[in-house]
PDB file of C-alpha atoms in Angstrom:
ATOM      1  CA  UNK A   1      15.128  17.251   9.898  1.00 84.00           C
ATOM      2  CA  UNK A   2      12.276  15.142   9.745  1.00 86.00           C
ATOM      3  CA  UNK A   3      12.541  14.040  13.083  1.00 92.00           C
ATOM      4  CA  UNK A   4      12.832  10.025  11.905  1.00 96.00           C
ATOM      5  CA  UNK A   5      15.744   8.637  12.673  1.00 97.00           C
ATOM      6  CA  UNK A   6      17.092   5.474  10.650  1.00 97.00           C
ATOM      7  CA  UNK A   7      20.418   4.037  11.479  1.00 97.00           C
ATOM      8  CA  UNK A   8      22.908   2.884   9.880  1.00 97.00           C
ATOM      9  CA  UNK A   9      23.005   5.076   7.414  1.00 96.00           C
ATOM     10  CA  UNK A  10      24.972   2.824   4.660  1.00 97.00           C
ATOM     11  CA  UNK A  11      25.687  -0.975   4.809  1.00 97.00           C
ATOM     12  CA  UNK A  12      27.716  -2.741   2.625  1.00 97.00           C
ATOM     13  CA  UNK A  13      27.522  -6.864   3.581  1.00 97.00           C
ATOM     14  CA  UNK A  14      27.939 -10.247   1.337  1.00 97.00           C
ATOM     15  CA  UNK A  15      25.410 -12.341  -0.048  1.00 97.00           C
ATOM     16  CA  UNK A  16      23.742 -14.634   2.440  1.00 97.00           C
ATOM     17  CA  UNK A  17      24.496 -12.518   5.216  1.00 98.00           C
ATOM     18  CA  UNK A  18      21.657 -11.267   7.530  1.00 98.00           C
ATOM     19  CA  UNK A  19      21.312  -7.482   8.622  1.00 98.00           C
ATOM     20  CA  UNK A  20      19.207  -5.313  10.794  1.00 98.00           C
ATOM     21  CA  UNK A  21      17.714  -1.900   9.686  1.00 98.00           C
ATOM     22  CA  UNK A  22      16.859   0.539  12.531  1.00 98.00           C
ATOM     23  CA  UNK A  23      14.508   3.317  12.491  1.00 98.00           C
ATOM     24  CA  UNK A  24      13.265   5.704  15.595  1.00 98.00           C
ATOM     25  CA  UNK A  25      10.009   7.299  14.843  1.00 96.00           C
ATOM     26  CA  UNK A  26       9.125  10.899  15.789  1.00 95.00           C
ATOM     27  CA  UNK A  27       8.012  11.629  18.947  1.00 93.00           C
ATOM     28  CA  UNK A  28       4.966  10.137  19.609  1.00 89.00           C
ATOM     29  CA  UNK A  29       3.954   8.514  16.062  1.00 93.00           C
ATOM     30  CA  UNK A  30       2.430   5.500  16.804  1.00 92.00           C
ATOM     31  CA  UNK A  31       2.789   4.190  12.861  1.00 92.00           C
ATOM     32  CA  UNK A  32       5.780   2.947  11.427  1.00 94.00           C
ATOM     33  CA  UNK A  33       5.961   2.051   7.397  1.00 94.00           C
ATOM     34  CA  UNK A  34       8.837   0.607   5.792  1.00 96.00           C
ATOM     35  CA  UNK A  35       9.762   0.946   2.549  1.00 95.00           C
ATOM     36  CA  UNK A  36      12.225  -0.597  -0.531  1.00 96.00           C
ATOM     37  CA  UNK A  37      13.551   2.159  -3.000  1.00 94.00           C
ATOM     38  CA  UNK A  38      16.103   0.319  -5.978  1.00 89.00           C
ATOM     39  CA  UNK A  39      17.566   2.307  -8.566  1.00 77.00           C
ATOM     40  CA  UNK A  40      15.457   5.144 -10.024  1.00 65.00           C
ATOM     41  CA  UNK A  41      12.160   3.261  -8.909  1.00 72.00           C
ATOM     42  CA  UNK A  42       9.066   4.567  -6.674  1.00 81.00           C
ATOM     43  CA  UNK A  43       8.901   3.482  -3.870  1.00 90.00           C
ATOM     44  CA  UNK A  44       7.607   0.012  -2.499  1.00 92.00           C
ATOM     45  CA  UNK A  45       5.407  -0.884   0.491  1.00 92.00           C
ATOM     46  CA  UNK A  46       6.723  -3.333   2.823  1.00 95.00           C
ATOM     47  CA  UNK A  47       4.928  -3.197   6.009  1.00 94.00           C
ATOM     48  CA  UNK A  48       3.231  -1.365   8.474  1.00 92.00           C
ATOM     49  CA  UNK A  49       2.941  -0.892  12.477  1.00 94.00           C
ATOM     50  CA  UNK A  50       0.939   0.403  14.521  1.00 92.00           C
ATOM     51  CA  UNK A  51       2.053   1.003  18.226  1.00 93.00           C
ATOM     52  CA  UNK A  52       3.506  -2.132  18.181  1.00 94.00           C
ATOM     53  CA  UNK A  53       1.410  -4.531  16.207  1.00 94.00           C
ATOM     54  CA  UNK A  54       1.484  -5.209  12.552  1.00 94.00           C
ATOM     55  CA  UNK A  55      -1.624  -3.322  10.463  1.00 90.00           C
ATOM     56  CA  UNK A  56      -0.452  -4.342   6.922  1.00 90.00           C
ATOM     57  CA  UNK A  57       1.933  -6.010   4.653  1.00 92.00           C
ATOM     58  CA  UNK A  58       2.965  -5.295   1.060  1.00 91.00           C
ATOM     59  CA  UNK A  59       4.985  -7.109  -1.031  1.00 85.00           C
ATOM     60  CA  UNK A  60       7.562  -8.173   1.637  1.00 92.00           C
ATOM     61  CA  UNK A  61       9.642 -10.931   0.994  1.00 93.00           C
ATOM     62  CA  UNK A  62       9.577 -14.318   3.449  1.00 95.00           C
ATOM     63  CA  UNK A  63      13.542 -13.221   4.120  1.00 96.00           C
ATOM     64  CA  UNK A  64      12.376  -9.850   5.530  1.00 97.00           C
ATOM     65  CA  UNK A  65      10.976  -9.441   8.643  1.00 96.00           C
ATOM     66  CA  UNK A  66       9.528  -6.568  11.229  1.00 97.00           C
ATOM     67  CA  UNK A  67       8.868  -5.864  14.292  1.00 97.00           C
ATOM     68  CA  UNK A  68       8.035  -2.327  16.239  1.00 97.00           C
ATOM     69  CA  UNK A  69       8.948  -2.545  20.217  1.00 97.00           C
ATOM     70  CA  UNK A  70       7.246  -1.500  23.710  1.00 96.00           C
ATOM     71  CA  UNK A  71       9.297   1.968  23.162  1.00 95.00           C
ATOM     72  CA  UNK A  72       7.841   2.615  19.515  1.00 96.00           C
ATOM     73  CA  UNK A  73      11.004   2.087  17.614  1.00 97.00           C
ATOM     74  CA  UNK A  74      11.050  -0.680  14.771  1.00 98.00           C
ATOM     75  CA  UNK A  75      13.773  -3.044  13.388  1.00 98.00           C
ATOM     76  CA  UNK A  76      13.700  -4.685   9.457  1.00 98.00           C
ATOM     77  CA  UNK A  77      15.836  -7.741   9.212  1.00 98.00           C
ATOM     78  CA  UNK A  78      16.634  -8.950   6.025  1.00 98.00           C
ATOM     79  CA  UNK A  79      18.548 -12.740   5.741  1.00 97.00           C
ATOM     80  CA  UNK A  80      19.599 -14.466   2.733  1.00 97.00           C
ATOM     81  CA  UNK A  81      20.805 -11.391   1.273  1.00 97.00           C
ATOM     82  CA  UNK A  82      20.905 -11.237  -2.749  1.00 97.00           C
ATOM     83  CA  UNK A  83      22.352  -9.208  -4.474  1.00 96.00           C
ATOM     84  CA  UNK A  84      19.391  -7.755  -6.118  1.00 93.00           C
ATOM     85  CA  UNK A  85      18.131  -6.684  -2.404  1.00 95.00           C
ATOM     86  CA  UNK A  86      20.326  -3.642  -3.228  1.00 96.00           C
ATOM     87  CA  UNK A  87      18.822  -1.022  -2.338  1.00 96.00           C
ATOM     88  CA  UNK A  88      17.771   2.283  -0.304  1.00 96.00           C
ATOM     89  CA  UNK A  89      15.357   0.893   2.950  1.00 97.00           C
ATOM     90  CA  UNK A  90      13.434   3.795   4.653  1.00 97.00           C
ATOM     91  CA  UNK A  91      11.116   4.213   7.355  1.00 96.00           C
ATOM     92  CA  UNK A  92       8.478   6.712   7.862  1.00 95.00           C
ATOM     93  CA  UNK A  93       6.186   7.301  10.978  1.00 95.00           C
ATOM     94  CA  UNK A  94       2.806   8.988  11.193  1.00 91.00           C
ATOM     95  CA  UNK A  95       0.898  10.533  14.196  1.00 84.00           C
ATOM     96  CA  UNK A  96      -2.139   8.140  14.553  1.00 70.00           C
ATOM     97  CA  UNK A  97      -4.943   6.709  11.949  1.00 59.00           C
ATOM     98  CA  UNK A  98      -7.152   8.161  10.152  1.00 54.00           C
ATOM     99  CA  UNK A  99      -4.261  11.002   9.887  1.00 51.00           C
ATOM    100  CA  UNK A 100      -1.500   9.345   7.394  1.00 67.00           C
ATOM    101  CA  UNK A 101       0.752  12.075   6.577  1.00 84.00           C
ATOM    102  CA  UNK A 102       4.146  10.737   6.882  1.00 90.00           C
ATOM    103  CA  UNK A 103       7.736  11.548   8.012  1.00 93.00           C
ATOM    104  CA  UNK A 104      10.233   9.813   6.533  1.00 95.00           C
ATOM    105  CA  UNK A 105      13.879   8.982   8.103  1.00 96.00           C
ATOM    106  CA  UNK A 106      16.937  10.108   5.622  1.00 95.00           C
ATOM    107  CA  UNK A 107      17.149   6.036   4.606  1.00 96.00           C
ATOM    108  CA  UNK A 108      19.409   2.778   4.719  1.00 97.00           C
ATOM    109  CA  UNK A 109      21.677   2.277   1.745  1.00 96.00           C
ATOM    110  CA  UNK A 110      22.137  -1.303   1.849  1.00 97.00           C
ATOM    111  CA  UNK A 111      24.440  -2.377  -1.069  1.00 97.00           C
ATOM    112  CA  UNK A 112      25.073  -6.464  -1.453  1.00 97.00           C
ATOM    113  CA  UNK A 113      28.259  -8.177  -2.737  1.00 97.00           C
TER     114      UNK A 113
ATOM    115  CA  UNK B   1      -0.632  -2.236 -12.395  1.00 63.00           C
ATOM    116  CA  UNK B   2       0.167   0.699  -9.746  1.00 74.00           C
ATOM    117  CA  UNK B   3      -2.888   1.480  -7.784  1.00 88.00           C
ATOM    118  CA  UNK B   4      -1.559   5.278  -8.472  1.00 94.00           C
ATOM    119  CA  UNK B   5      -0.499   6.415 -12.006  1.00 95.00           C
ATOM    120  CA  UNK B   6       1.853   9.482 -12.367  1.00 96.00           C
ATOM    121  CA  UNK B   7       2.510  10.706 -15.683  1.00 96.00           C
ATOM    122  CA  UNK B   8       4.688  11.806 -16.949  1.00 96.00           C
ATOM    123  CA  UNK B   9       7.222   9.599 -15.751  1.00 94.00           C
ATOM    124  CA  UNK B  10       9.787  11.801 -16.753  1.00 95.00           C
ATOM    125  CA  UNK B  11      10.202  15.578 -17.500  1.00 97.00           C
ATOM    126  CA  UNK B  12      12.685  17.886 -18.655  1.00 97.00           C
ATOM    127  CA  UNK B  13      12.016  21.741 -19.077  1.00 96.00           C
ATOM    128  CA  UNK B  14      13.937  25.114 -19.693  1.00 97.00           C
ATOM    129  CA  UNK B  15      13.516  27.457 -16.158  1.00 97.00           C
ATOM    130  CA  UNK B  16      10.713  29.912 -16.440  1.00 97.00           C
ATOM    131  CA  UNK B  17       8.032  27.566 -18.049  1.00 97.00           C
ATOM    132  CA  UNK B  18       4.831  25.771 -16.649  1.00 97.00           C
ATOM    133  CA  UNK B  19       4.068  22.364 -15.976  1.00 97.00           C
ATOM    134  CA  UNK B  20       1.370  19.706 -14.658  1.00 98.00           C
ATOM    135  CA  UNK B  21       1.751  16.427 -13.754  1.00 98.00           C
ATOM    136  CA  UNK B  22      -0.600  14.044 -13.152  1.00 97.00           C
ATOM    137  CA  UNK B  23      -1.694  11.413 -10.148  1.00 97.00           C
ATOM    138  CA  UNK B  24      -4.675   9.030 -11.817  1.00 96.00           C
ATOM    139  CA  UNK B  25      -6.349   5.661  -9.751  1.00 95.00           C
ATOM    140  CA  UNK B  26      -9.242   3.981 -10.463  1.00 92.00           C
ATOM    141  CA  UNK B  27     -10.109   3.843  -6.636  1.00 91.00           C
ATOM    142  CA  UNK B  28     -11.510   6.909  -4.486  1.00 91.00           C
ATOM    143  CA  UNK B  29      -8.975   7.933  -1.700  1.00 90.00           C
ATOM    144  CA  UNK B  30     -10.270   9.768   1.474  1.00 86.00           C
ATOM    145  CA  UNK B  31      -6.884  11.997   0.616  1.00 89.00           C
ATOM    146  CA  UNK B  32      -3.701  12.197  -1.310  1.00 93.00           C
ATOM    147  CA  UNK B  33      -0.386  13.471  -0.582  1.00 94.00           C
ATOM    148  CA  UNK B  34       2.390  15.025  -2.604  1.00 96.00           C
ATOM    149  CA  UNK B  35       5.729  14.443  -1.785  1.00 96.00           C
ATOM    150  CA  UNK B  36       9.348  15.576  -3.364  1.00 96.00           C
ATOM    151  CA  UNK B  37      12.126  13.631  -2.997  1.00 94.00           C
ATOM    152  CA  UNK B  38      15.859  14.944  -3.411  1.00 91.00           C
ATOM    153  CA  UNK B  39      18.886  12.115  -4.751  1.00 85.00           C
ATOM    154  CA  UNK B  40      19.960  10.245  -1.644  1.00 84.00           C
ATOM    155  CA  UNK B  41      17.362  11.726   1.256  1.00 90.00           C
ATOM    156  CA  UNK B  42      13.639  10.777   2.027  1.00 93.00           C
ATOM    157  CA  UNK B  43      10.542  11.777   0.614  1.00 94.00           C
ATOM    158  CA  UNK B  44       9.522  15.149   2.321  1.00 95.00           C
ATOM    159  CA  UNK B  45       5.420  15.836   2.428  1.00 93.00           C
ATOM    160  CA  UNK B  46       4.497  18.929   0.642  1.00 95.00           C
ATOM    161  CA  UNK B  47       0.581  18.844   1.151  1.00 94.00           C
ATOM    162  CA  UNK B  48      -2.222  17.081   1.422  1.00 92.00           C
ATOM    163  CA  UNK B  49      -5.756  17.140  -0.156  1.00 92.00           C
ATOM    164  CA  UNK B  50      -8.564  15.938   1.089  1.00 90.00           C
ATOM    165  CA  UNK B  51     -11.950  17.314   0.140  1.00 89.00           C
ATOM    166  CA  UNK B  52     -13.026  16.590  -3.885  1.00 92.00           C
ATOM    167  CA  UNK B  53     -12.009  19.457  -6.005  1.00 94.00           C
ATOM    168  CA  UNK B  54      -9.731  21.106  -3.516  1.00 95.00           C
ATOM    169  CA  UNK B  55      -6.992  23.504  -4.394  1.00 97.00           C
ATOM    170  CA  UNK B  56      -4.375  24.123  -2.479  1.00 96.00           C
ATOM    171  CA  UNK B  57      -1.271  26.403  -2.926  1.00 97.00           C
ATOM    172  CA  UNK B  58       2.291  26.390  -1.900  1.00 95.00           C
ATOM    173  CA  UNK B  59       4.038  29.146  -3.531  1.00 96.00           C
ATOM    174  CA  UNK B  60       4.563  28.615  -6.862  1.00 97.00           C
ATOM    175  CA  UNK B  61       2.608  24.946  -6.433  1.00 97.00           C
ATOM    176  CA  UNK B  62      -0.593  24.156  -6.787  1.00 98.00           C
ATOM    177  CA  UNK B  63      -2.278  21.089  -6.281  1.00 97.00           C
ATOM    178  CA  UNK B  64      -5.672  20.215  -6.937  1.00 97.00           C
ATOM    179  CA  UNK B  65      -7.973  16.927  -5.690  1.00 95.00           C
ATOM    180  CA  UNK B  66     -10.177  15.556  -8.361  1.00 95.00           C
ATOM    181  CA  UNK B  67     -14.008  16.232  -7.556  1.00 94.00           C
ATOM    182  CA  UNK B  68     -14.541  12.131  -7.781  1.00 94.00           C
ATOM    183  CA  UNK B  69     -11.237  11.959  -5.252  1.00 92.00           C
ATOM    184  CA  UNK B  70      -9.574   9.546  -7.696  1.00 94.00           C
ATOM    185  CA  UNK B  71      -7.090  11.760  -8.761  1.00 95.00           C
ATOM    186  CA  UNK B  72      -4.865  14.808  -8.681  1.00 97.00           C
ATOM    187  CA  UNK B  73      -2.554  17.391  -9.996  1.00 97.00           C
ATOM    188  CA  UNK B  74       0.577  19.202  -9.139  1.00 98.00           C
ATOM    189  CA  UNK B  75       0.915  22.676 -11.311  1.00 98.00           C
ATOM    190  CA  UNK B  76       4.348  24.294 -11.304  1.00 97.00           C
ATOM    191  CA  UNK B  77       4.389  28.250 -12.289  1.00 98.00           C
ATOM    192  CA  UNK B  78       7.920  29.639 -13.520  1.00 97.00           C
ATOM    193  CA  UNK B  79       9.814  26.365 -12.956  1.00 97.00           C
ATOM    194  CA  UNK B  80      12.988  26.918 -11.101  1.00 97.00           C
ATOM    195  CA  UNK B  81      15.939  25.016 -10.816  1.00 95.00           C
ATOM    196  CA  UNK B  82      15.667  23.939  -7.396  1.00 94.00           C
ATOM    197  CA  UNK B  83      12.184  22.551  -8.384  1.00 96.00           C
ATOM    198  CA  UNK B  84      14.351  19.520  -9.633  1.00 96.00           C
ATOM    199  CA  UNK B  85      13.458  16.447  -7.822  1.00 95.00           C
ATOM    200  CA  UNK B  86      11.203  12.675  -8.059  1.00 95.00           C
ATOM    201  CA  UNK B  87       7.688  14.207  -7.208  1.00 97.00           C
ATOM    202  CA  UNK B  88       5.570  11.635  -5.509  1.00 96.00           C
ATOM    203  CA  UNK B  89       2.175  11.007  -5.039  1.00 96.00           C
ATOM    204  CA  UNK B  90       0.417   8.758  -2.167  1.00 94.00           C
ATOM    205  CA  UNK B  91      -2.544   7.477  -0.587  1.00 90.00           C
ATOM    206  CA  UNK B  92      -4.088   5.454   2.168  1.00 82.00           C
ATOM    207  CA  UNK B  93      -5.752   1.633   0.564  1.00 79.00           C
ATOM    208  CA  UNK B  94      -6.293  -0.832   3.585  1.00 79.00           C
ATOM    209  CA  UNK B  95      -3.537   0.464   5.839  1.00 77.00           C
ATOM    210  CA  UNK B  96      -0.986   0.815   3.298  1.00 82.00           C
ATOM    211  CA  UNK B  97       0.295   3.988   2.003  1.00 85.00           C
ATOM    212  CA  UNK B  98       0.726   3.445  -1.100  1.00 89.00           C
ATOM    213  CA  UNK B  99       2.997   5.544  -3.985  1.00 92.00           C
ATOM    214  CA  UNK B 100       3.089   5.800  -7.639  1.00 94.00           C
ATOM    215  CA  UNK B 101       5.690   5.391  -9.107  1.00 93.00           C
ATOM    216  CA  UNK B 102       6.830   9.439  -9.095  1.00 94.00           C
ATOM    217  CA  UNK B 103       7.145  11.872 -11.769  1.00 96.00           C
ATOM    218  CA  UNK B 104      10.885  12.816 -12.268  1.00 95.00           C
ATOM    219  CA  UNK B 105      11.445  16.761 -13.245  1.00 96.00           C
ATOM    220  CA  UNK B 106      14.713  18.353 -14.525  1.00 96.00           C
ATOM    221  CA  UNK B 107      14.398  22.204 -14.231  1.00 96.00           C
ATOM    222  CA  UNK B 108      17.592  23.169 -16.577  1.00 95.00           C
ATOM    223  CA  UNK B 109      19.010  26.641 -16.133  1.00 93.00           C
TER     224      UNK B 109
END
């Protein structure tokens, strides 16, 4: 058990629906990344917080959005949905910078129909 | 173009043998990680390297950080078959840990 703590743990919604993605970092990790996994692919950098404020995006789309709150934990919403945003979303929480060693929840399956 | 290069993408191998993969950039990194990743459950961090031409050992793993920091290795001694897994490699570029793309190994009994 990593400790991260993403919820729900599979979605299933329509296309052009909206969802929310929680995660709950570790005790006391400050950084939260977020991350899209599809089929057999690496995985790809969405964004990053840290204790609260956004440090850096990747290749997020405009329909995605972040945010991490007062208490730490973070939310991705994701609108529009297409069906090629099928995929497994996870989170992943560090300590603090320069130390970026990170712990990452058991995922979101998020399947679009 | 991935800012980290695994190779081989993909490997399949009889229990008992060897094998290296490989974690290339053009960039220096102030460390890289190694991660394995099991079907259906996050990435879990096997070890970091940090100082140029480090080795480090985990059992029957060994990892190694090029002397120029730009890239690094992951031996496997006596592959088993719970070796099996997406091995992943990651570092730090303006606040973004970033992946390659993973080297997936098949350990077959």
């Amino acid at each position: 058990d990593s400790g991260v703590t993403q919820t729900p743990k599979h979605l299933i919604t329509a296309t052009g629906q909206r969802v929310t993605l929680r995660c709950s970092p570790r005790s006391g990790d400050l950084s939260v990344y977020w991350y899209q996994q599809s089929l057999d692919q690496g995985l790809q950098f969405l964004i990053h917080y840290y204790n609260g404020e956004e440090r850096a995006k990747g290749n997020i789309l405009e329909r995605f959005s972040a945010q991490q709150f007062p208490d730490l934990h973070s939310e991705l919403n994701l609108s529009s949905l297409e069906l090629g945003d099928s995929a497994l979303y996870f989170c992943a929480s560090s300590p603090d910078r320069p130390n970026t060693e990170a712990f990452f929840g058991q995922g979101t399956r998020l399947t679009v129909v | 173009t991935q800012l980290l290069e695994q190779s081989p993408q993909f490997l399949s191998i009889q229990e008992g043998e060897n094998l290296t993969v490989y974690c290339n950039s053009s960039s220096v990194f102030s460390s890289l990680q190694w991660y394995r990743q099991e079907p259906g459950e996050g990435p879990v961090l096997l070890v970091t390297v940090v100082t140029g031409g480090e080795v480090k050992k985990l059992k029957r793993l060994t990892f190694q950080f090029g002397d120029a920091r730009k890239d690094s290795s992951l031996h496997i001694t006596a592959a088993q078959p719970g070796d099996t897994g997406l091995y992943l490699c990651a570092g730090v570029r303006a606040q973004k840990l970033v992946f390659g793309q993973g080297t997936r190994l098949t350990i077959n009994p």
